[in-house]
Coordinates of C-alpha atoms in Angstrom, one line a residue:
Chain Z
M1 CA 82.3 2.5 270.9
A2 CA 79.9 0.7 268.5
A3 CA 80.4 3.5 265.9
E4 CA 84.2 3.2 266.4
N5 CA 83.9 -0.6 265.8
A6 CA 81.8 -0.2 262.7
K7 CA 84.4 2.3 261.2
Q8 CA 87.1 -0.1 261.9
R9 CA 85.4 -2.9 260.3
A10 CA 84.7 -0.8 257.2
R11 CA 88.3 0.2 257.1
G12 CA 89.2 -3.5 257.3
R13 CA 86.9 -4.3 254.6
R14 CA 88.6 -1.7 252.4
W15 CA 92.0 -3.0 252.9
G16 CA 90.6 -6.5 252.2
S17 CA 89.6 -5.2 248.8
T18 CA 93.1 -3.9 248.2
V19 CA 94.5 -7.3 249.0
A20 CA 92.1 -8.8 246.5
G21 CA 93.1 -6.2 244.0
V22 CA 96.7 -6.9 244.4
L23 CA 96.1 -10.6 243.8
V24 CA 94.2 -9.9 240.7
L25 CA 97.0 -7.7 239.5
A26 CA 99.6 -10.3 240.4
V27 CA 97.8 -12.8 238.2
M28 CA 97.3 -10.4 235.3
L29 CA 100.9 -9.2 235.4
F30 CA 102.4 -12.7 236.0
P31 CA 103.4 -13.3 232.3
L32 CA 105.2 -9.9 232.3
Y33 CA 107.0 -10.9 235.6
W34 CA 108.0 -14.1 233.9
M35 CA 109.3 -12.3 230.9
L36 CA 111.6 -10.3 233.2
N37 CA 112.5 -13.3 235.3
T38 CA 113.5 -15.4 232.3
A39 CA 115.5 -12.5 230.9
L40 CA 117.5 -12.5 234.1
Q41 CA 118.4 -16.2 233.8
P42 CA 119.9 -16.4 230.4
E43 CA 121.9 -19.5 231.0
S44 CA 118.8 -21.7 231.7
G45 CA 118.4 -22.0 227.9
L46 CA 115.8 -24.6 227.2
L47 CA 115.5 -25.8 230.8
E48 CA 112.9 -24.9 233.3
V49 CA 113.2 -21.5 234.7
D50 CA 113.6 -20.8 238.5
P51 CA 110.7 -18.8 240.0
V52 CA 113.0 -16.0 241.2
P53 CA 116.2 -14.9 239.4
H54 CA 119.4 -15.6 241.4
G55 CA 121.3 -12.4 241.3
L56 CA 121.4 -10.0 238.4
D57 CA 122.7 -11.7 235.3
L58 CA 122.5 -9.1 232.7
S59 CA 124.3 -11.1 229.9
G60 CA 120.9 -11.7 228.3
F61 CA 120.3 -8.1 228.1
S62 CA 123.7 -7.3 226.7
K63 CA 123.3 -9.9 224.0
A64 CA 119.8 -8.6 223.3
L65 CA 121.1 -5.1 223.0
D66 CA 123.8 -6.2 220.6
D67 CA 121.3 -8.1 218.5
Q68 CA 118.2 -5.9 218.7
G69 CA 119.5 -2.4 219.6
G70 CA 119.5 -1.3 216.0
H71 CA 115.9 -2.6 215.7
L72 CA 114.8 -0.7 218.8
L73 CA 116.2 2.5 217.2
T74 CA 114.4 1.6 214.0
S75 CA 111.2 1.3 216.0
L76 CA 111.8 4.5 217.7
L77 CA 112.5 6.4 214.5
V78 CA 109.5 4.9 212.6
S79 CA 107.2 5.4 215.5
L80 CA 108.2 9.1 216.0
G81 CA 107.8 9.7 212.2
A82 CA 104.3 8.0 212.3
V83 CA 103.3 10.3 215.1
V84 CA 104.3 13.5 213.2
I85 CA 102.7 12.4 210.1
C86 CA 99.6 11.4 212.0
L87 CA 99.2 14.7 214.0
A88 CA 100.1 16.8 210.9
I89 CA 97.2 15.2 209.0
A90 CA 94.6 14.5 211.8
A91 CA 94.8 17.7 213.7
P92 CA 93.7 20.2 210.9
A93 CA 91.1 17.6 209.7
A94 CA 89.7 17.3 213.3
Y95 CA 89.4 21.1 213.5
G96 CA 87.9 21.4 210.0
L97 CA 85.3 18.7 210.8
A98 CA 84.6 20.1 214.3
R99 CA 84.2 23.8 213.2
F100 CA 83.3 24.5 209.6
R101 CA 80.1 23.5 208.1
L102 CA 81.4 21.5 205.0
R103 CA 79.3 19.8 202.6
G104 CA 80.1 16.1 202.9
A105 CA 81.5 16.4 206.5
R106 CA 79.2 13.7 207.7
T107 CA 80.3 11.4 205.0
I108 CA 83.9 12.0 206.1
V109 CA 83.2 11.4 209.7
F110 CA 81.3 8.2 208.6
G111 CA 84.2 7.2 206.5
T112 CA 86.6 7.7 209.5
L113 CA 84.6 5.2 211.5
I114 CA 84.5 2.7 208.6
T115 CA 88.3 2.8 208.2
Q116 CA 88.6 1.4 211.8
M117 CA 87.0 -1.8 210.5
V118 CA 89.2 -2.5 207.5
P119 CA 91.5 -5.4 208.6
G120 CA 95.1 -4.5 208.4
I121 CA 96.1 -7.6 206.4
V122 CA 93.8 -6.6 203.6
I123 CA 95.4 -3.1 203.5
A124 CA 98.9 -4.7 203.4
N125 CA 97.8 -7.0 200.7
A126 CA 97.0 -4.2 198.3
L127 CA 99.6 -1.8 199.7
Y128 CA 102.5 -4.2 199.0
T129 CA 101.9 -4.4 195.3
S130 CA 101.7 -0.6 195.1
Y131 CA 104.6 -0.1 197.3
V132 CA 106.6 -2.3 195.0
D133 CA 105.7 -0.1 192.1
L134 CA 106.4 3.2 194.0
G135 CA 109.7 1.9 195.5
L136 CA 108.4 2.3 199.0
V137 CA 109.1 -1.3 200.1
N138 CA 111.9 -1.5 202.5
S139 CA 111.9 2.3 203.3
Y140 CA 111.5 4.1 206.5
F141 CA 109.2 6.6 204.9
G142 CA 106.9 3.8 203.5
L143 CA 106.6 2.2 206.9
M144 CA 106.1 5.5 208.7
L145 CA 103.1 6.2 206.3
A146 CA 101.6 2.8 206.8
D147 CA 101.9 3.0 210.6
A148 CA 100.5 6.5 210.6
S149 CA 97.4 5.0 209.1
L150 CA 96.8 3.1 212.4
G151 CA 96.6 6.3 214.3
I152 CA 94.9 8.8 211.9
P153 CA 91.3 7.7 212.1
F154 CA 91.5 7.3 215.9
S155 CA 93.1 10.7 216.4
I156 CA 90.6 12.5 214.0
V157 CA 87.7 11.1 216.1
L158 CA 89.3 11.9 219.5
M159 CA 90.5 15.5 218.6
R160 CA 87.3 16.3 216.8
S161 CA 85.2 15.6 219.8
F162 CA 87.6 17.6 221.8
M163 CA 87.6 20.6 219.5
Q164 CA 83.8 20.7 219.4
S165 CA 84.0 21.6 223.1
I166 CA 86.1 24.7 222.6
P167 CA 83.8 27.7 223.0
G168 CA 83.0 29.2 219.6
E169 CA 83.5 32.8 221.0
V170 CA 87.1 32.2 221.6
I171 CA 87.7 31.3 218.0
E172 CA 85.5 34.1 216.7
A173 CA 87.3 36.6 218.9
A174 CA 90.6 35.5 217.5
E175 CA 89.3 35.9 213.9
M176 CA 87.7 39.2 214.8
D177 CA 91.2 40.4 215.8
G178 CA 92.3 39.8 212.2
A179 CA 93.9 36.5 212.5
G180 CA 93.4 34.2 209.5
R181 CA 92.0 30.8 209.7
L182 CA 95.4 29.1 209.7
R183 CA 96.8 31.5 212.3
T184 CA 93.7 31.0 214.6
F185 CA 94.2 27.3 214.3
L186 CA 97.9 27.4 215.1
R187 CA 97.9 30.0 217.8
V188 CA 94.6 29.5 219.5
V189 CA 93.1 26.1 218.7
L190 CA 96.2 23.9 219.0
P191 CA 97.4 25.3 222.3
M192 CA 93.9 24.9 223.7
S193 CA 93.7 21.3 222.4
R194 CA 97.0 20.4 224.0
N195 CA 95.6 17.4 226.0
S196 CA 93.9 15.8 223.0
L197 CA 97.1 16.2 221.0
I198 CA 99.2 14.5 223.7
T199 CA 96.7 11.6 223.9
S200 CA 96.4 11.2 220.2
G201 CA 100.2 11.4 219.7
L202 CA 100.7 8.9 222.6
F203 CA 98.4 6.4 220.9
A204 CA 99.8 6.9 217.5
F205 CA 103.1 6.1 219.0
L206 CA 101.9 3.0 220.8
F207 CA 100.1 1.6 217.8
S208 CA 103.1 2.2 215.6
W209 CA 105.5 0.7 218.2
S210 CA 103.3 -2.4 218.5
D211 CA 102.9 -2.8 214.7
F212 CA 104.1 -6.1 213.5
M213 CA 102.0 -6.6 210.5
F214 CA 103.2 -3.8 208.3
A215 CA 106.8 -4.4 209.4
L216 CA 106.3 -8.1 208.3
T217 CA 104.7 -7.5 205.0
L218 CA 106.1 -4.2 203.7
N219 CA 109.8 -5.2 204.2
T220 CA 111.6 -7.9 202.3
T221 CA 115.2 -7.2 203.4
D222 CA 116.7 -6.3 206.7
D223 CA 117.1 -2.6 205.9
V224 CA 114.1 -1.4 208.0
K225 CA 113.3 -3.9 210.8
P226 CA 111.4 -2.7 213.9
V227 CA 112.0 -4.6 217.0
T228 CA 108.6 -6.5 216.9
L229 CA 109.7 -8.0 213.7
G230 CA 113.2 -8.5 215.1
I231 CA 112.0 -10.5 218.1
Y232 CA 109.7 -12.6 215.9
Q233 CA 112.6 -13.7 213.7
Y234 CA 114.8 -14.1 216.8
I235 CA 112.7 -16.9 218.2
G236 CA 113.0 -18.6 214.8
A237 CA 116.8 -18.5 215.0
H238 CA 117.6 -18.7 218.6
V239 CA 115.0 -21.1 220.0
G240 CA 117.4 -22.4 222.7
D241 CA 118.4 -18.9 223.8
W242 CA 115.2 -17.8 225.6
G243 CA 117.2 -15.6 228.1
S244 CA 118.1 -13.2 225.2
V245 CA 114.7 -13.4 223.5
M246 CA 113.0 -12.4 226.7
A247 CA 115.5 -9.6 227.4
A248 CA 114.7 -8.3 223.9
A249 CA 111.0 -8.6 224.8
V250 CA 111.5 -6.7 228.1
L251 CA 113.4 -3.9 226.1
S252 CA 110.5 -3.7 223.6
A253 CA 107.9 -3.5 226.4
I254 CA 109.7 -0.6 228.2
P255 CA 108.2 2.3 226.3
A256 CA 104.7 1.0 227.1
A257 CA 105.6 0.8 230.8
I258 CA 107.2 4.2 230.9
L259 CA 104.2 5.8 229.1
L260 CA 101.8 4.1 231.4
V261 CA 103.6 5.5 234.5
L262 CA 104.2 9.0 233.2
A263 CA 101.0 9.5 231.3
Q264 CA 98.3 7.3 232.7
K265 CA 95.8 10.1 232.7
Y266 CA 96.1 10.4 228.9
I267 CA 96.2 6.6 228.3
A268 CA 92.9 6.2 230.2
A269 CA 91.4 9.2 228.3
G270 CA 92.5 7.7 225.0
I271 CA 91.0 4.2 225.6
T272 CA 87.7 5.5 226.6
G273 CA 87.6 8.7 224.5
G274 CA 88.6 7.1 221.3
S275 CA 86.1 4.3 221.4
V276 CA 82.9 5.4 223.1
K277 CA 82.7 8.9 221.8
Chain B
M1 CA 61.6 55.0 200.1
T2 CA 61.2 51.3 200.1
T3 CA 61.9 51.2 196.3
S4 CA 65.0 53.3 196.7
T5 CA 66.5 51.0 199.4
V6 CA 65.6 47.9 197.4
T7 CA 67.3 49.4 194.3
A8 CA 70.2 50.5 196.4
R9 CA 70.6 47.0 197.7
T10 CA 70.4 45.4 194.3
A11 CA 72.9 47.8 192.9
V12 CA 75.3 47.0 195.7
S13 CA 74.9 43.3 195.2
T14 CA 75.1 43.4 191.4
T15 CA 78.2 45.5 191.4
G16 CA 79.6 43.5 194.3
V17 CA 78.9 40.1 192.8
P18 CA 82.3 39.0 191.6
A19 CA 84.1 39.9 194.7
P20 CA 82.1 38.1 197.4
A21 CA 81.7 35.0 195.2
R22 CA 85.4 34.8 194.7
L23 CA 85.9 35.4 198.3
R24 CA 83.4 32.8 199.3
R25 CA 85.0 30.3 197.0
R26 CA 88.5 31.1 198.4
R27 CA 87.1 30.7 201.9
R28 CA 85.5 27.4 201.1
L29 CA 88.8 26.3 199.5
A30 CA 90.7 27.4 202.7
R31 CA 88.3 25.3 204.8
W32 CA 88.7 22.3 202.6
G33 CA 92.5 22.8 202.9
F34 CA 92.2 21.7 206.5
V35 CA 90.3 18.5 205.8
A36 CA 91.6 17.5 202.3
P37 CA 95.0 16.0 203.4
A38 CA 93.2 13.5 205.7
V39 CA 90.5 12.6 203.1
L40 CA 93.3 12.0 200.6
F41 CA 95.3 9.9 203.0
M42 CA 92.3 7.8 203.9
L43 CA 91.3 7.3 200.3
L44 CA 94.8 6.0 199.6
F45 CA 95.3 3.9 202.7
F46 CA 91.8 2.5 203.2
G47 CA 89.6 3.3 200.1
Y48 CA 92.1 2.2 197.6
P49 CA 93.1 -1.1 199.3
L50 CA 89.4 -2.0 199.5
V51 CA 88.9 -1.6 195.8
R52 CA 92.2 -3.1 194.9
N53 CA 91.6 -6.2 196.8
V54 CA 88.3 -6.8 194.9
V55 CA 90.2 -6.5 191.6
M56 CA 93.1 -8.6 192.8
S57 CA 90.9 -11.5 193.7
F58 CA 90.1 -11.8 190.0
Q59 CA 93.7 -11.6 188.9
H60 CA 96.3 -14.3 188.7
Y61 CA 99.4 -13.5 190.7
T62 CA 102.6 -15.5 190.6
P63 CA 106.1 -14.8 192.1
K64 CA 107.0 -13.9 188.5
T65 CA 104.4 -11.0 188.6
F66 CA 106.7 -8.8 190.7
F67 CA 109.4 -8.9 187.9
T68 CA 107.1 -8.7 184.9
G69 CA 104.3 -6.7 186.5
E70 CA 101.7 -8.8 184.6
A71 CA 98.8 -10.2 186.5
P72 CA 96.2 -11.4 184.0
L73 CA 92.5 -11.5 184.9
N74 CA 91.3 -15.1 185.5
G75 CA 87.7 -14.6 186.4
F76 CA 86.4 -16.7 189.3
D77 CA 89.4 -19.0 189.4
N78 CA 90.9 -17.7 192.6
W79 CA 87.4 -17.8 194.3
S80 CA 86.6 -21.4 193.4
A81 CA 90.1 -22.6 194.2
V82 CA 90.0 -20.9 197.6
L83 CA 86.5 -21.7 198.6
Q84 CA 86.9 -25.4 197.6
D85 CA 90.0 -25.7 199.7
A86 CA 89.1 -27.5 202.9
L87 CA 91.5 -25.2 204.8
F88 CA 89.3 -22.2 204.0
G89 CA 86.3 -23.9 205.9
K90 CA 88.5 -24.6 208.7
A91 CA 89.9 -21.2 208.9
L92 CA 86.5 -19.7 208.9
W93 CA 85.3 -21.9 211.7
H94 CA 88.5 -21.2 213.7
T95 CA 88.0 -17.4 213.2
L96 CA 84.4 -17.6 214.6
V97 CA 85.4 -19.8 217.5
F98 CA 88.4 -17.6 218.2
T99 CA 86.4 -14.4 218.0
A100 CA 83.4 -15.6 220.0
G101 CA 85.5 -17.3 222.8
S102 CA 87.8 -14.3 223.1
L103 CA 84.9 -11.8 223.3
L104 CA 83.0 -13.9 225.9
G105 CA 86.1 -14.3 228.1
Q106 CA 87.3 -10.8 227.8
F107 CA 83.9 -9.3 228.4
C108 CA 83.0 -11.4 231.4
A109 CA 86.3 -11.0 233.1
G110 CA 86.5 -7.3 232.2
L111 CA 82.9 -6.6 233.5
A112 CA 83.7 -8.5 236.8
L113 CA 86.9 -6.5 237.3
A114 CA 85.1 -3.2 236.4
V115 CA 82.4 -3.9 239.0
F116 CA 85.2 -4.8 241.5
F117 CA 87.0 -1.5 240.9
T118 CA 83.9 0.5 241.6
R119 CA 84.4 -0.3 245.4
R120 CA 86.4 2.3 247.2
F121 CA 89.6 1.0 248.6
P122 CA 93.2 2.2 249.0
L123 CA 95.4 2.0 245.9
N124 CA 92.4 1.5 243.6
G125 CA 93.7 3.9 241.0
V126 CA 97.2 2.6 240.9
L127 CA 96.1 -1.0 240.6
R128 CA 93.6 -0.1 238.0
S129 CA 96.2 1.7 235.8
L130 CA 98.8 -1.1 236.2
I131 CA 96.4 -3.6 234.9
L132 CA 96.5 -1.9 231.6
L133 CA 100.1 -3.0 231.0
P134 CA 99.2 -6.3 229.1
W135 CA 97.1 -4.3 226.6
L136 CA 100.0 -1.9 225.9
V137 CA 102.7 -4.4 225.4
P138 CA 103.1 -5.2 221.6
M139 CA 100.9 -8.2 220.8
V140 CA 103.6 -10.1 219.1
V141 CA 105.7 -9.7 222.3
S142 CA 103.0 -11.1 224.5
G143 CA 102.6 -13.9 222.2
I144 CA 106.3 -14.9 222.5
V145 CA 106.2 -14.6 226.2
W146 CA 103.2 -16.9 226.4
R147 CA 104.9 -19.3 224.0
R148 CA 107.6 -19.7 226.6
I149 CA 105.1 -20.0 229.5
L150 CA 103.0 -22.6 227.7
D151 CA 105.9 -24.8 226.5
Q152 CA 105.0 -28.4 227.2
D153 CA 108.2 -29.6 228.8
T154 CA 109.8 -26.5 230.3
G155 CA 107.1 -24.0 230.6
V156 CA 106.0 -22.6 233.9
L157 CA 102.4 -23.4 233.6
N158 CA 102.8 -27.2 233.4
S159 CA 105.5 -27.2 236.1
F160 CA 103.0 -25.1 238.3
M161 CA 100.3 -27.8 237.5
D162 CA 102.7 -30.5 238.3
A163 CA 103.3 -29.0 241.7
L164 CA 99.5 -28.9 242.2
G165 CA 99.4 -32.7 241.3
L166 CA 97.6 -32.0 238.1
D167 CA 98.5 -33.3 234.7
G168 CA 101.7 -31.3 234.1
H169 CA 102.3 -32.4 230.5
T170 CA 99.6 -30.6 228.7
P171 CA 100.7 -30.0 225.2
W172 CA 99.2 -26.5 225.2
L173 CA 100.4 -25.3 221.8
T174 CA 101.6 -28.4 220.2
S175 CA 98.4 -30.5 220.2
P176 CA 95.8 -29.7 217.4
H177 CA 93.1 -30.2 220.0
M178 CA 94.5 -27.7 222.5
A179 CA 96.2 -25.1 220.4
L180 CA 93.1 -23.1 219.5
L181 CA 91.9 -23.0 223.1
S182 CA 95.3 -21.9 224.3
V183 CA 95.4 -19.1 221.7
I184 CA 92.0 -17.9 222.9
L185 CA 93.0 -17.9 226.5
V186 CA 96.0 -15.8 225.7
N187 CA 93.9 -13.4 223.8
I188 CA 91.4 -13.1 226.6
W189 CA 94.4 -12.1 228.9
I190 CA 95.3 -9.4 226.3
G191 CA 91.7 -8.1 226.0
I192 CA 90.7 -7.9 229.7
P193 CA 92.2 -4.4 230.4
F194 CA 90.5 -2.8 227.4
N195 CA 87.1 -4.2 228.4
M196 CA 87.5 -3.3 232.0
V197 CA 88.5 0.3 231.4
I198 CA 85.6 1.1 229.1
L199 CA 83.0 -0.8 231.2
Y200 CA 84.4 0.9 234.3
G201 CA 83.9 4.3 232.6
G202 CA 80.4 3.2 231.8
L203 CA 79.7 2.2 235.4
Q204 CA 80.7 5.7 236.5
E205 CA 77.8 7.1 234.5
V206 CA 75.1 5.1 236.4
P207 CA 73.3 7.5 238.7
R208 CA 74.1 7.0 242.4
E209 CA 70.4 7.7 243.4
M210 CA 69.3 4.6 241.5
Y211 CA 71.4 2.4 243.6
E212 CA 70.2 4.1 246.8
A213 CA 66.6 3.7 245.7
A214 CA 67.2 0.1 245.1
A215 CA 68.8 -0.4 248.4
L216 CA 65.8 1.3 250.1
D217 CA 63.6 -1.2 248.3
G218 CA 65.7 -4.0 249.7
A219 CA 66.8 -5.3 246.3
S220 CA 69.6 -8.0 246.4
A221 CA 73.0 -7.2 244.9
W222 CA 72.4 -9.5 241.9
R223 CA 68.9 -8.0 241.3
T224 CA 70.3 -4.5 241.4
F225 CA 73.1 -5.5 239.0
R226 CA 70.5 -7.0 236.5
S227 CA 67.8 -4.4 236.8
I228 CA 69.8 -1.2 237.1
T229 CA 73.5 -1.7 236.1
L230 CA 73.0 -3.9 233.0
P231 CA 70.3 -1.8 231.3
T232 CA 72.2 1.5 231.9
L233 CA 75.4 0.1 230.6
R234 CA 73.8 -1.3 227.5
P235 CA 75.1 1.3 225.0
V236 CA 78.6 0.9 226.4
I237 CA 78.3 -2.9 226.3
T238 CA 77.4 -2.7 222.6
V239 CA 80.4 -0.5 221.8
V240 CA 82.8 -2.7 223.7
L241 CA 81.6 -5.8 222.0
V242 CA 81.6 -4.4 218.5
L243 CA 85.0 -2.8 219.0
G244 CA 86.3 -6.1 220.5
F245 CA 84.9 -8.0 217.5
M246 CA 86.6 -5.6 215.0
S247 CA 90.0 -6.0 216.6
T248 CA 89.7 -9.7 217.3
V249 CA 88.5 -10.9 213.9
K250 CA 91.6 -9.6 212.3
I251 CA 94.3 -10.7 214.7
L252 CA 97.4 -11.9 213.1
D253 CA 100.5 -11.1 215.2
L254 CA 99.4 -13.1 218.2
I255 CA 98.7 -16.2 216.3
L256 CA 101.8 -16.0 214.3
A257 CA 103.9 -15.6 217.5
L258 CA 102.2 -18.4 219.4
T259 CA 101.7 -21.1 216.8
D260 CA 102.3 -19.8 213.2
G261 CA 98.8 -21.2 212.4
G262 CA 99.8 -24.7 213.4
P263 CA 99.9 -27.4 214.5
A264 CA 98.3 -29.0 211.5
D265 CA 96.6 -25.7 210.7
A266 CA 94.7 -25.9 214.0
T267 CA 95.0 -22.2 214.7
Q268 CA 94.7 -21.0 211.0
T269 CA 92.2 -18.1 210.8
L270 CA 91.0 -16.0 208.0
G271 CA 93.7 -13.4 208.8
T272 CA 96.6 -15.8 209.0
L273 CA 95.4 -17.5 205.8
T274 CA 95.3 -14.2 203.9
Y275 CA 98.8 -13.7 205.1
Q276 CA 99.9 -17.2 204.1
N277 CA 98.3 -17.0 200.7
S278 CA 99.8 -13.6 199.8
F279 CA 103.1 -13.3 201.6
V280 CA 104.2 -16.9 202.0
R281 CA 102.9 -18.6 198.8
L282 CA 103.0 -15.3 197.0
D283 CA 99.6 -15.9 195.5
F284 CA 98.2 -12.4 196.1
G285 CA 94.9 -13.3 194.2
A286 CA 94.1 -16.1 196.6
G287 CA 95.0 -13.8 199.6
A288 CA 92.7 -11.2 198.3
V289 CA 89.8 -13.7 198.1
V290 CA 90.2 -14.7 201.8
G291 CA 90.7 -10.9 202.6
N292 CA 87.5 -10.0 200.9
V293 CA 85.6 -12.7 203.0
L294 CA 87.2 -11.1 206.1
I295 CA 86.0 -7.6 205.0
L296 CA 82.4 -9.0 204.3
I297 CA 82.2 -10.3 207.9
S298 CA 83.6 -7.1 209.2
A299 CA 81.1 -5.1 207.2
V300 CA 78.2 -6.9 208.7
F301 CA 79.4 -5.9 212.2
A302 CA 80.2 -2.4 211.0
V303 CA 76.5 -1.8 210.6
F304 CA 76.0 -2.8 214.2
Y305 CA 78.8 -0.5 215.2
L306 CA 77.4 2.5 213.3
R307 CA 74.0 2.0 214.8
A308 CA 75.5 1.7 218.4
N309 CA 77.5 4.9 217.7
R310 CA 74.5 6.8 216.5
T311 CA 72.4 6.0 219.4
E312 CA 75.4 6.8 221.6
G313 CA 75.8 10.3 220.0
K314 CA 72.2 11.2 220.8

């Protein structure tokens, strides 16, 4: 009886923690709820917003899609491009640094860590003048390259530590069978590193999707405008139309939410792995 | 016998010299082929801007420069102009307050949450991953959402405070005395998940037996936390704080979205000042000066980071 009671009390305490956890989460996610709530009340304009939306008014969303849909596509295109550039450059480098004894390898790894400390605005400052000379201002490729720089050092560090853990025998066996270095890398190492490739790609995508600074500084016209820049300029022009601004904000936050639900394992691995290791 | 093998070996190696050497060189080149693109990219996108900023800080840039391409050297003119401007001192101070305040708040809240989530309870994992969302949403978007929430007349925070009977007319973002604090609070909100996840990971590494031993000795929860948890967590704490510093000191998007550096420059930091100088006033020389100061501050902390990283690797 006593044991039964103690067990029940322990179970009660556990559910108590769950309730506390839900409350914490509610406070933390309140701003995001408010974003959605405001987006569903487009007619309230500059007035106070009701705590719960009354019915599904999607006019804010349809206006936001009209105004920002193109910028969402731009964001998608630029981010995917940045992911491709990032992985194509970082994966071989991570392999080279993990496997070959290269003179200067330590300096390169050191340099990779240093790059994470260079403020983006400093890079943009110098890059802008060069981009003007090279004709890369207002170009998709120019923005993809700049955005790739956000993910490359992170990806090298993450994949390198992963590739170091691949047993050397596996790679030697492949080379013994007559596969060249490149073949071994493409056919053996990359498939084995799948998880770290996904994590790196995911973060390269998120970094690029969230980028505002390069979008702001490396574009002088409206030709290449990602959604982060689109929303920023939106509040300048439509300050009375918070419903549509928030609907655009919701749309721009959707990729993060989807990725979090689908790939939470990789996201957690990326946050801890990319920084602590 | 010995002599013959020796000569045989030498013979082989002398005749074979060109081939293995060429092969070795080719192999070395092939190895470098893997790393070279990344090195080139990082030199172009990080190394070059660093050097270029130093040079730019001694050049005179005007809007005309982008048509003529001429930016004459002007010695220390940019430096003395920027450093003598009262706004620079303000921005430096704001940067320090913003960074220190954000780090302190994020870290304490993150640590508290990390400790909380080490309890075992239903839905722990789900709640823990959902809390990441504020960190994953683009910062400029978070800034805009908060700008709506903090609106003096129609924002939900003030109407909530009104309902509680508190002063519901706080000018969160429009008063020079409040704005910096508000920006810090929003940035704390953004940074909590990152701190929590890393510290939670660190807490998982603390050996269970140490807690059991402490419990046997009858140590209080606070004592256990101070004498076991904190010391074991120290390397992780260093990394979290330094990484937090690096990302906070250069924040631009959040401040631009919330206040645009105002009101009355009350939220102007070295990051926003670099942006204003270069891309609003189009004086890239002055922007480079502020940028260089920002780099200098970062460099000091880079040393801490590398040290922390080295001890971590051992």
